mmCIF file of C-alpha atoms and ligand atoms in Angstrom:
data_model
loop_
_atom_site.group_PDB
_atom_site.id
_atom_site.type_symbol
_atom_site.label_atom_id
_atom_site.label_comp_id
_atom_site.label_asym_id
_atom_site.label_seq_id
_atom_site.Cartn_x
_atom_site.Cartn_y
_atom_site.Cartn_z
ATOM 1 C CA UNK O 28 89.530 123.884 127.774
ATOM 2 C CA UNK O 29 85.819 123.649 128.400
ATOM 3 C CA UNK O 30 84.386 126.322 130.669
ATOM 4 C CA UNK O 31 81.021 127.149 132.455
ATOM 5 C CA UNK O 32 78.816 130.160 131.835
ATOM 6 C CA UNK O 33 80.228 131.550 135.016
ATOM 7 C CA UNK O 34 83.772 131.205 133.954
ATOM 8 C CA UNK O 35 82.972 132.439 130.367
ATOM 9 C CA UNK O 36 81.618 135.722 131.822
ATOM 10 C CA UNK O 37 84.707 136.195 134.096
ATOM 11 C CA UNK O 38 87.186 135.668 131.162
ATOM 12 C CA UNK O 39 85.062 138.076 128.865
ATOM 13 C CA UNK O 40 85.131 140.758 131.586
ATOM 14 C CA UNK O 41 88.883 140.308 131.678
ATOM 15 C CA UNK O 42 89.064 140.873 127.815
ATOM 16 C CA UNK O 43 89.591 137.223 126.977
ATOM 17 C CA UNK O 44 88.451 135.331 123.876
ATOM 18 C CA UNK O 45 86.338 132.288 124.037
ATOM 19 C CA UNK O 46 84.315 130.064 121.678
ATOM 20 C CA UNK O 47 80.679 130.075 122.078
ATOM 21 C CA UNK O 48 77.942 127.830 120.775
ATOM 22 C CA UNK O 49 75.109 129.146 118.644
ATOM 23 C CA UNK O 50 72.365 127.389 116.792
ATOM 24 C CA UNK O 51 74.172 128.205 113.414
ATOM 25 C CA UNK O 52 77.929 127.564 114.083
ATOM 26 C CA UNK O 53 80.275 128.197 116.915
ATOM 27 C CA UNK O 54 81.528 131.795 117.385
ATOM 28 C CA UNK O 55 84.633 133.245 118.565
ATOM 29 C CA UNK O 56 83.699 135.682 120.970
ATOM 30 C CA UNK O 57 85.029 138.845 122.841
ATOM 31 C CA UNK O 58 83.640 142.063 124.366
ATOM 32 C CA UNK O 59 82.579 143.855 121.223
ATOM 33 C CA UNK O 60 83.446 147.328 122.768
ATOM 34 C CA UNK O 61 87.037 146.218 123.800
ATOM 35 C CA UNK O 62 89.554 146.968 121.146
ATOM 36 C CA UNK O 63 92.345 144.895 122.358
ATOM 37 C CA UNK O 64 90.095 141.680 122.674
ATOM 38 C CA UNK O 65 88.809 142.394 119.123
ATOM 39 C CA UNK O 66 92.380 142.450 117.738
ATOM 40 C CA UNK O 67 93.028 139.274 119.480
ATOM 41 C CA UNK O 68 90.141 137.664 117.570
ATOM 42 C CA UNK O 69 91.899 138.710 114.229
ATOM 43 C CA UNK O 70 95.126 137.285 115.391
ATOM 44 C CA UNK O 71 93.566 133.969 116.496
ATOM 45 C CA UNK O 72 91.673 133.597 113.325
ATOM 46 C CA UNK O 73 94.344 135.041 111.089
ATOM 47 C CA UNK O 74 91.495 137.086 109.700
ATOM 48 C CA UNK O 75 92.052 139.941 107.163
ATOM 49 C CA UNK O 76 92.048 143.298 109.141
ATOM 50 C CA UNK O 77 89.348 144.864 106.977
ATOM 51 C CA UNK O 78 86.749 142.041 107.520
ATOM 52 C CA UNK O 79 84.279 143.367 110.027
ATOM 53 C CA UNK O 80 82.503 141.252 112.960
ATOM 54 C CA UNK O 81 78.989 140.468 113.612
ATOM 55 C CA UNK O 82 77.878 141.718 117.114
ATOM 56 C CA UNK O 83 75.626 139.469 119.296
ATOM 57 C CA UNK O 84 73.057 140.794 121.485
ATOM 58 C CA UNK O 85 70.416 139.202 124.036
ATOM 59 C CA UNK O 86 67.620 141.453 122.656
ATOM 60 C CA UNK O 87 66.898 144.171 120.127
ATOM 61 C CA UNK O 88 66.526 146.498 123.025
ATOM 62 C CA UNK O 89 70.112 145.900 124.028
ATOM 63 C CA UNK O 90 71.182 146.730 120.317
ATOM 64 C CA UNK O 91 69.089 149.941 119.795
ATOM 65 C CA UNK O 92 71.280 152.405 121.735
ATOM 66 C CA UNK O 93 74.276 151.463 119.455
ATOM 67 C CA UNK O 94 72.068 152.175 116.132
ATOM 68 C CA UNK O 95 71.276 155.313 114.234
ATOM 69 C CA UNK O 96 68.183 155.752 112.425
ATOM 70 C CA UNK O 97 66.973 152.564 110.845
ATOM 71 C CA UNK O 98 63.985 151.839 108.421
ATOM 72 C CA UNK O 99 60.572 151.305 109.905
ATOM 73 C CA UNK O 100 60.062 147.711 108.989
ATOM 74 C CA UNK O 101 63.142 146.605 110.956
ATOM 75 C CA UNK O 102 61.405 146.503 114.382
ATOM 76 C CA UNK O 103 58.632 144.300 113.143
ATOM 77 C CA UNK O 104 61.129 141.900 111.334
ATOM 78 C CA UNK O 105 63.358 141.623 114.152
ATOM 79 C CA UNK O 106 60.548 140.902 116.623
ATOM 80 C CA UNK O 107 59.211 138.208 114.330
ATOM 81 C CA UNK O 108 62.443 136.476 113.438
ATOM 82 C CA UNK O 109 64.632 136.669 116.550
ATOM 83 C CA UNK O 110 66.030 135.075 118.522
ATOM 84 C CA UNK O 111 67.017 133.045 115.577
ATOM 85 C CA UNK O 112 69.573 132.196 112.864
ATOM 86 C CA UNK O 113 69.371 135.692 111.000
ATOM 87 C CA UNK O 114 71.559 138.870 111.152
ATOM 88 C CA UNK O 115 70.738 142.495 110.227
ATOM 89 C CA UNK O 116 72.967 145.039 108.471
ATOM 90 C CA UNK O 117 72.060 148.335 110.073
ATOM 91 C CA UNK O 118 73.302 152.022 110.343
ATOM 92 C CA UNK O 119 75.697 152.380 113.286
ATOM 93 C CA UNK O 120 75.723 155.602 115.490
ATOM 94 C CA UNK O 121 78.762 157.765 114.839
ATOM 95 C CA UNK O 122 81.707 157.452 117.119
ATOM 96 C CA UNK O 123 80.336 154.224 118.314
ATOM 97 C CA UNK O 124 82.255 151.812 120.829
ATOM 98 C CA UNK O 125 81.502 149.058 118.209
ATOM 99 C CA UNK O 126 83.746 150.606 115.546
ATOM 100 C CA UNK O 127 86.675 148.457 116.330
ATOM 101 C CA UNK O 128 84.324 145.449 115.570
ATOM 102 C CA UNK O 129 82.921 147.010 112.501
ATOM 103 C CA UNK O 130 86.502 148.207 111.265
ATOM 104 C CA UNK O 131 85.420 151.642 111.141
ATOM 105 C CA UNK O 132 82.179 151.040 108.982
ATOM 106 C CA UNK O 133 79.292 153.184 109.642
ATOM 107 C CA UNK O 134 77.186 150.013 109.630
ATOM 108 C CA UNK O 135 76.923 147.069 111.988
ATOM 109 C CA UNK O 136 75.589 143.527 111.482
ATOM 110 C CA UNK O 137 73.636 142.516 114.569
ATOM 111 C CA UNK O 138 72.514 139.109 115.586
ATOM 112 C CA UNK O 139 70.148 137.919 118.338
ATOM 113 C CA UNK O 140 70.883 134.238 118.595
ATOM 114 C CA UNK O 141 68.445 131.618 120.020
ATOM 115 C CA UNK O 142 70.998 129.160 121.666
ATOM 116 C CA UNK O 143 69.823 128.917 125.294
ATOM 117 C CA UNK O 144 73.232 128.708 126.806
ATOM 118 C CA UNK O 145 74.519 131.634 124.833
ATOM 119 C CA UNK O 146 71.508 133.714 125.586
ATOM 120 C CA UNK O 147 72.164 133.079 129.335
ATOM 121 C CA UNK O 148 75.664 134.149 128.944
ATOM 122 C CA UNK O 149 74.601 137.414 126.800
ATOM 123 C CA UNK O 150 72.140 138.244 129.728
ATOM 124 C CA UNK O 151 74.858 137.813 132.400
ATOM 125 C CA UNK O 152 77.141 140.340 130.809
ATOM 126 C CA UNK O 153 76.735 144.089 130.086
ATOM 127 C CA UNK O 154 78.206 144.288 126.647
ATOM 128 C CA UNK O 155 77.501 142.605 123.329
ATOM 129 C CA UNK O 156 79.800 139.985 121.927
ATOM 130 C CA UNK O 157 81.658 140.348 118.642
ATOM 131 C CA UNK O 158 81.921 136.931 117.182
ATOM 132 C CA UNK O 159 82.909 135.757 113.764
ATOM 133 C CA UNK O 160 82.692 131.996 113.051
ATOM 134 C CA UNK O 161 85.267 129.931 115.296
ATOM 135 C CA UNK O 162 87.550 128.779 112.511
ATOM 136 C CA UNK O 163 90.827 129.724 111.186
ATOM 137 C CA UNK O 164 90.186 132.213 108.296
ATOM 138 C CA UNK O 165 89.153 130.500 105.012
ATOM 139 C CA UNK O 166 88.222 127.230 106.507
ATOM 140 C CA UNK O 167 84.803 125.867 107.277
ATOM 141 C CA UNK O 168 82.982 126.918 110.307
ATOM 142 C CA UNK O 169 83.008 124.798 113.516
ATOM 143 C CA UNK O 170 79.807 123.117 114.585
ATOM 144 C CA UNK O 171 80.885 121.335 117.725
ATOM 145 C CA UNK O 172 83.222 122.226 120.651
ATOM 146 C CA UNK O 173 85.604 119.472 119.466
ATOM 147 C CA UNK O 174 85.984 120.947 116.071
ATOM 148 C CA UNK O 175 86.796 124.422 117.701
ATOM 149 C CA UNK O 176 89.428 122.503 120.034
ATOM 150 C CA UNK O 177 90.969 120.932 117.069
ATOM 151 C CA UNK O 178 91.377 124.057 115.090
ATOM 152 C CA UNK O 179 91.957 126.854 117.714
ATOM 153 C CA UNK O 180 92.143 124.989 121.096
ATOM 154 C CA UNK O 181 95.556 126.227 122.099
ATOM 155 C CA UNK O 182 94.972 129.815 121.157
ATOM 156 C CA UNK O 183 91.834 130.709 122.997
ATOM 157 C CA UNK O 184 90.817 131.099 126.658
ATOM 158 C CA UNK O 185 88.151 128.347 126.723
ATOM 159 C CA UNK O 186 85.252 126.793 124.964
ATOM 160 C CA UNK O 187 81.538 127.046 126.123
ATOM 161 C CA UNK O 188 80.321 123.588 125.069
ATOM 162 C CA UNK O 189 76.497 123.765 123.904
ATOM 163 C CA UNK O 190 76.535 120.702 121.911
ATOM 164 C CA UNK O 191 76.436 120.353 118.174
ATOM 165 C CA UNK O 192 74.921 123.435 116.445
ATOM 166 C CA UNK O 193 71.462 122.561 115.458
ATOM 167 C CA UNK O 194 71.142 124.351 112.166
ATOM 168 C CA UNK O 195 74.829 123.938 110.957
ATOM 169 C CA UNK O 196 75.176 126.619 108.511
ATOM 170 C CA UNK O 197 75.860 130.463 109.232
ATOM 171 C CA UNK O 198 73.051 132.821 109.766
ATOM 172 C CA UNK O 199 71.130 134.551 107.065
ATOM 173 C CA UNK O 200 72.385 138.136 106.448
ATOM 174 C CA UNK O 201 69.885 140.872 105.653
ATOM 175 C CA UNK O 202 70.997 144.130 104.287
ATOM 176 C CA UNK O 203 68.321 146.506 105.924
ATOM 177 C CA UNK O 204 69.912 149.888 105.060
ATOM 178 C CA UNK O 205 67.109 150.804 102.588
ATOM 179 C CA UNK O 206 63.689 151.740 103.624
ATOM 180 C CA UNK O 207 61.760 150.059 100.759
ATOM 181 C CA UNK O 208 64.161 147.017 100.180
ATOM 182 C CA UNK O 209 65.737 144.030 101.971
ATOM 183 C CA UNK O 210 68.784 142.167 100.274
ATOM 184 C CA UNK O 211 69.639 138.830 101.386
ATOM 185 C CA UNK O 212 73.575 138.927 101.492
ATOM 186 C CA UNK O 213 74.185 135.558 102.743
ATOM 187 C CA UNK O 214 71.639 132.611 102.423
ATOM 188 C CA UNK O 215 70.829 130.684 105.628
ATOM 189 C CA UNK O 216 68.009 128.999 107.287
ATOM 190 C CA UNK O 217 65.730 132.028 107.103
ATOM 191 C CA UNK O 218 64.679 132.555 103.508
ATOM 192 C CA UNK O 219 62.904 135.025 101.347
ATOM 193 C CA UNK O 220 59.580 133.566 101.851
ATOM 194 C CA UNK O 221 59.883 133.834 105.568
ATOM 195 C CA UNK O 222 60.671 137.559 105.363
ATOM 196 C CA UNK O 223 57.966 138.237 102.841
ATOM 197 C CA UNK O 224 55.470 136.479 105.346
ATOM 198 C CA UNK O 225 56.599 138.699 108.134
ATOM 199 C CA UNK O 226 56.263 141.848 106.058
ATOM 200 C CA UNK O 227 53.154 140.775 104.151
ATOM 201 C CA UNK O 228 51.359 143.948 105.110
ATOM 202 C CA UNK O 229 54.083 146.256 103.973
ATOM 203 C CA UNK O 230 55.532 147.331 100.608
ATOM 204 C CA UNK O 231 59.088 146.061 101.004
ATOM 205 C CA UNK O 232 60.943 144.355 98.127
ATOM 206 C CA UNK O 233 62.985 141.260 99.195
ATOM 207 C CA UNK O 234 65.954 140.578 96.848
ATOM 208 C CA UNK O 235 67.481 137.047 96.942
ATOM 209 C CA UNK O 236 70.869 138.240 95.889
ATOM 210 C CA UNK O 237 72.344 134.727 96.806
ATOM 211 C CA UNK O 238 75.886 136.084 97.253
ATOM 212 C CA UNK O 239 77.677 138.171 99.752
ATOM 213 C CA UNK O 240 80.456 138.628 97.142
ATOM 214 C CA UNK O 241 79.956 142.028 95.762
ATOM 215 C CA UNK O 242 78.223 143.430 98.751
ATOM 216 C CA UNK O 243 80.291 142.905 102.089
ATOM 217 C CA UNK O 244 83.943 143.270 102.745
ATOM 218 C CA UNK O 245 84.447 139.597 103.787
ATOM 219 C CA UNK O 246 83.029 138.164 100.693
ATOM 220 C CA UNK O 247 86.199 138.818 98.611
ATOM 221 C CA UNK O 248 87.974 136.192 100.793
ATOM 222 C CA UNK O 249 87.883 132.369 100.481
ATOM 223 C CA UNK O 250 85.247 130.680 102.609
ATOM 224 C CA UNK O 251 84.151 127.489 104.088
ATOM 225 C CA UNK O 252 86.896 125.349 102.563
ATOM 226 C CA UNK O 253 88.320 121.968 103.946
ATOM 227 C CA UNK O 254 92.074 121.576 103.852
ATOM 228 C CA UNK O 255 91.542 118.727 101.349
ATOM 229 C CA UNK O 256 90.835 119.748 97.781
ATOM 230 C CA UNK O 257 87.387 119.017 96.728
ATOM 231 C CA UNK O 258 86.318 118.682 92.920
ATOM 232 C CA UNK O 259 82.922 118.361 91.622
ATOM 233 C CA UNK O 260 82.008 115.268 89.382
ATOM 234 C CA UNK O 261 78.845 114.496 87.548
ATOM 235 C CA UNK O 262 78.788 111.094 88.548
ATOM 236 C CA UNK O 263 80.936 108.333 90.418
ATOM 237 C CA UNK O 264 82.302 107.148 86.949
ATOM 238 C CA UNK O 265 84.267 110.483 86.714
ATOM 239 C CA UNK O 266 86.495 109.651 89.679
ATOM 240 C CA UNK O 267 90.097 109.417 88.395
ATOM 241 C CA UNK O 268 91.939 106.210 88.899
ATOM 242 C CA UNK O 269 94.247 107.292 91.682
ATOM 243 C CA UNK O 270 94.812 105.913 95.082
ATOM 244 C CA UNK O 271 93.513 107.283 98.376
ATOM 245 C CA UNK O 272 90.666 109.516 97.337
ATOM 246 C CA UNK O 273 87.271 110.307 99.105
ATOM 247 C CA UNK O 274 83.871 110.744 97.560
ATOM 248 C CA UNK O 275 81.319 113.060 99.105
ATOM 249 C CA UNK O 276 77.865 111.718 98.245
ATOM 250 C CA UNK O 277 74.440 110.979 99.633
ATOM 251 C CA UNK O 278 72.917 107.933 101.112
ATOM 252 C CA UNK O 279 70.961 107.603 97.932
ATOM 253 C CA UNK O 280 74.229 107.172 95.938
ATOM 254 C CA UNK O 281 75.285 104.280 97.925
ATOM 255 C CA UNK O 282 72.445 102.236 96.465
ATOM 256 C CA UNK O 283 73.542 102.721 92.924
ATOM 257 C CA UNK O 284 77.311 102.477 93.380
ATOM 258 C CA UNK O 285 79.859 99.869 94.472
ATOM 259 C CA UNK O 286 83.208 101.454 95.574
ATOM 260 C CA UNK O 287 86.526 99.805 95.505
ATOM 261 C CA UNK O 288 88.762 99.898 98.591
ATOM 262 C CA UNK O 289 90.826 102.928 97.401
ATOM 263 C CA UNK O 290 87.907 105.175 97.734
ATOM 264 C CA UNK O 291 86.427 106.196 100.935
ATOM 265 C CA UNK O 292 82.747 107.330 100.939
ATOM 266 C CA UNK O 293 81.477 110.080 103.247
ATOM 267 C CA UNK O 294 77.664 110.401 103.199
ATOM 268 C CA UNK O 295 76.436 113.798 103.674
ATOM 269 C CA UNK O 296 73.003 112.276 104.521
ATOM 270 C CA UNK O 297 69.884 111.800 102.608
ATOM 271 C CA UNK O 298 68.813 114.223 99.793
ATOM 272 C CA UNK O 299 65.377 113.870 101.166
ATOM 273 C CA UNK O 300 66.435 115.449 104.601
ATOM 274 C CA UNK O 301 68.168 118.673 103.657
ATOM 275 C CA UNK O 302 67.979 120.163 107.234
ATOM 276 C CA UNK O 303 70.029 117.212 108.373
ATOM 277 C CA UNK O 304 72.464 117.695 105.455
ATOM 278 C CA UNK O 305 73.015 121.306 106.598
ATOM 279 C CA UNK O 306 73.502 120.333 110.126
ATOM 280 C CA UNK O 307 76.161 117.690 109.352
ATOM 281 C CA UNK O 308 77.853 119.391 106.355
ATOM 282 C CA UNK O 309 80.895 121.010 108.357
ATOM 283 C CA UNK O 310 81.247 117.977 110.511
ATOM 284 C CA UNK O 311 81.579 115.895 107.437
ATOM 285 C CA UNK O 312 84.284 118.284 106.277
ATOM 286 C CA UNK O 313 86.036 117.705 109.553
ATOM 287 C CA UNK O 314 85.830 114.014 108.996
ATOM 288 C CA UNK O 315 87.103 114.511 105.568
ATOM 289 C CA UNK O 316 90.237 116.336 106.483
ATOM 290 C CA UNK O 317 90.966 113.631 109.242
ATOM 291 C CA UNK O 318 91.100 111.070 106.350
ATOM 292 C CA UNK O 319 94.141 112.615 104.889
ATOM 293 C CA UNK O 320 93.198 111.678 101.342
ATOM 294 C CA UNK O 321 94.878 113.010 98.220
ATOM 295 C CA UNK O 322 91.646 114.572 96.847
ATOM 296 C CA UNK O 323 87.938 114.475 97.435
ATOM 297 C CA UNK O 324 85.151 114.397 94.786
ATOM 298 C CA UNK O 325 81.811 115.671 95.379
ATOM 299 C CA UNK O 326 78.854 114.126 93.389
ATOM 300 C CA UNK O 327 76.902 117.106 91.870
ATOM 301 C CA UNK O 328 73.437 117.468 93.066
ATOM 302 C CA UNK O 329 70.503 119.817 92.556
ATOM 303 C CA UNK O 330 69.177 120.807 96.005
ATOM 304 C CA UNK O 331 66.107 122.595 94.460
ATOM 305 C CA UNK O 332 64.716 125.954 95.379
ATOM 306 C CA UNK O 333 63.922 125.355 99.107
ATOM 307 C CA UNK O 334 65.629 128.057 101.568
ATOM 308 C CA UNK O 335 67.828 125.339 103.120
ATOM 309 C CA UNK O 336 68.526 123.861 99.665
ATOM 310 C CA UNK O 337 69.930 127.187 98.492
ATOM 311 C CA UNK O 338 72.047 127.692 101.477
ATOM 312 C CA UNK O 339 73.610 124.236 101.077
ATOM 313 C CA UNK O 340 74.329 124.897 97.475
ATOM 314 C CA UNK O 341 75.940 128.178 98.219
ATOM 315 C CA UNK O 342 78.346 126.750 100.894
ATOM 316 C CA UNK O 343 79.247 123.674 98.641
ATOM 317 C CA UNK O 344 80.079 126.010 95.712
ATOM 318 C CA UNK O 345 82.435 128.067 97.954
ATOM 319 C CA UNK O 346 84.270 124.977 99.178
ATOM 320 C CA UNK O 347 85.193 123.466 95.778
ATOM 321 C CA UNK O 348 88.730 123.756 94.386
ATOM 322 C CA UNK O 349 89.079 125.142 91.031
HETATM 323 O O1 LIG T 426 75.749 132.383 112.141
HETATM 324 C C1 LIG T 426 76.593 133.352 112.010
HETATM 325 O O2 LIG T 426 76.416 134.501 111.590
HETATM 326 C C2 LIG T 426 77.882 133.163 112.765
HETATM 327 C C3 LIG T 426 77.648 132.995 114.299
HETATM 328 C C4 LIG T 426 78.915 132.933 115.199
HETATM 329 O O3 LIG T 426 76.901 134.079 114.786
HETATM 330 N N1 LIG T 426 78.820 134.226 112.520
HETATM 331 C C5 LIG T 426 79.436 134.433 111.426
HETATM 332 O O4 LIG T 426 80.481 135.416 111.272
HETATM 333 O O5 LIG T 426 79.303 133.680 110.393
HETATM 334 P P1 LIG T 426 81.341 135.595 110.119
HETATM 335 O O6 LIG T 426 82.412 136.578 110.566
HETATM 336 O O7 LIG T 426 82.040 134.140 109.874
HETATM 337 O O8 LIG T 426 80.714 135.944 108.884
HETATM 338 C C6 LIG T 426 80.016 137.171 109.007
HETATM 339 C C7 LIG T 426 80.117 138.064 107.450
HETATM 340 C C8 LIG T 426 81.496 138.138 107.047
HETATM 341 O O9 LIG T 426 81.424 137.895 105.574
HETATM 342 C C9 LIG T 426 81.708 139.637 107.182
HETATM 343 O O10 LIG T 426 82.492 140.203 106.236
HETATM 344 C C10 LIG T 426 80.290 140.319 107.252
HETATM 345 O O11 LIG T 426 79.501 139.212 107.712
HETATM 346 N N2 LIG T 426 80.121 141.408 107.998
HETATM 347 C C11 LIG T 426 80.184 141.594 109.367
HETATM 348 N N3 LIG T 426 79.969 142.796 109.775
HETATM 349 C C12 LIG T 426 79.878 143.437 108.651
HETATM 350 C C13 LIG T 426 79.541 144.879 108.470
HETATM 351 N N4 LIG T 426 79.511 145.838 109.546
HETATM 352 N N5 LIG T 426 79.398 145.420 107.290
HETATM 353 C C14 LIG T 426 79.450 144.496 106.217
HETATM 354 N N6 LIG T 426 79.731 143.123 106.472
HETATM 355 C C15 LIG T 426 79.958 142.656 107.544
HETATM 356 MG MG1 LIG T 427 83.038 132.691 108.955
#
């Protein structure tokens, strides 16, 4: 059920759980300080109970009262990069009202999103919003209201439809716990170079750890996967001769191959337009699952070393079946 900002605010005050648009992916949101509502997020998503939730604020000023002492560079970094598609792992005050959202951790990930509709909602309410991506645990994130409705529509109290997410991949997560070092825990649209530029006058090391795996609780779980099994192939010649399969490729591939009618081709866009590939990626996974094919095959590609290229490679690696 689609709802207005006004309705969204009322539902949240009553402890409800709704889907919200962000520029990265849709979130499944509730009052971050309401324990019961937080538990409902876990139920709805079927999310492992030890996997903490990102908390969304309209400004860093709103977040500050929740934080304990953080490194000096944080203020400057946050002011240059937000509102925007980036999140910060920071120390939380003891006995914080956000501890249900952080699962008891003494650290919280904060995010100040730039989606206008969401910012309006955040300014209307007096609490931050805990919001993991709006998808059943393990699946790819939703980037349109329709995708949320299809996956979770009957379990939630409404969807605030803010159109397709413009970036299409989850926020970059920065570990800002150390005073002289920042670790990129999850690659996204904000990259190492952006951070280095913001901190060009300071002596802070930025580490591109390119995987959240060893570092955050959520990383041990499966991520970003469609229901259809996806296998990687080197070229179109490697598709096994079975019926009813799909190929995930790029518009450039279409020029060099001819497909027989048993094979459905899903174009992820042009390799020369990676921001577009990123913004469409999860929508294409949604299309793939709707095809109900036996298997899908992804033609291996090198996306290079650009920030968005690395973020795309990271998500594709996670969604492959092994
Ligand atoms: O773009 C995004 O970040 C989206 C939108 C909705 O804001 N949110 C999102 O949330 O991707 P989620 O829950 O799908 O991914 C957040 C990741 C998870 O791997 C989780 O384990 C980790 O961040 N995380 C959240 N809070 C944490 C904390 N306090 N300490 C360590 N890891 C945390
Ligand atoms: Mg997620």
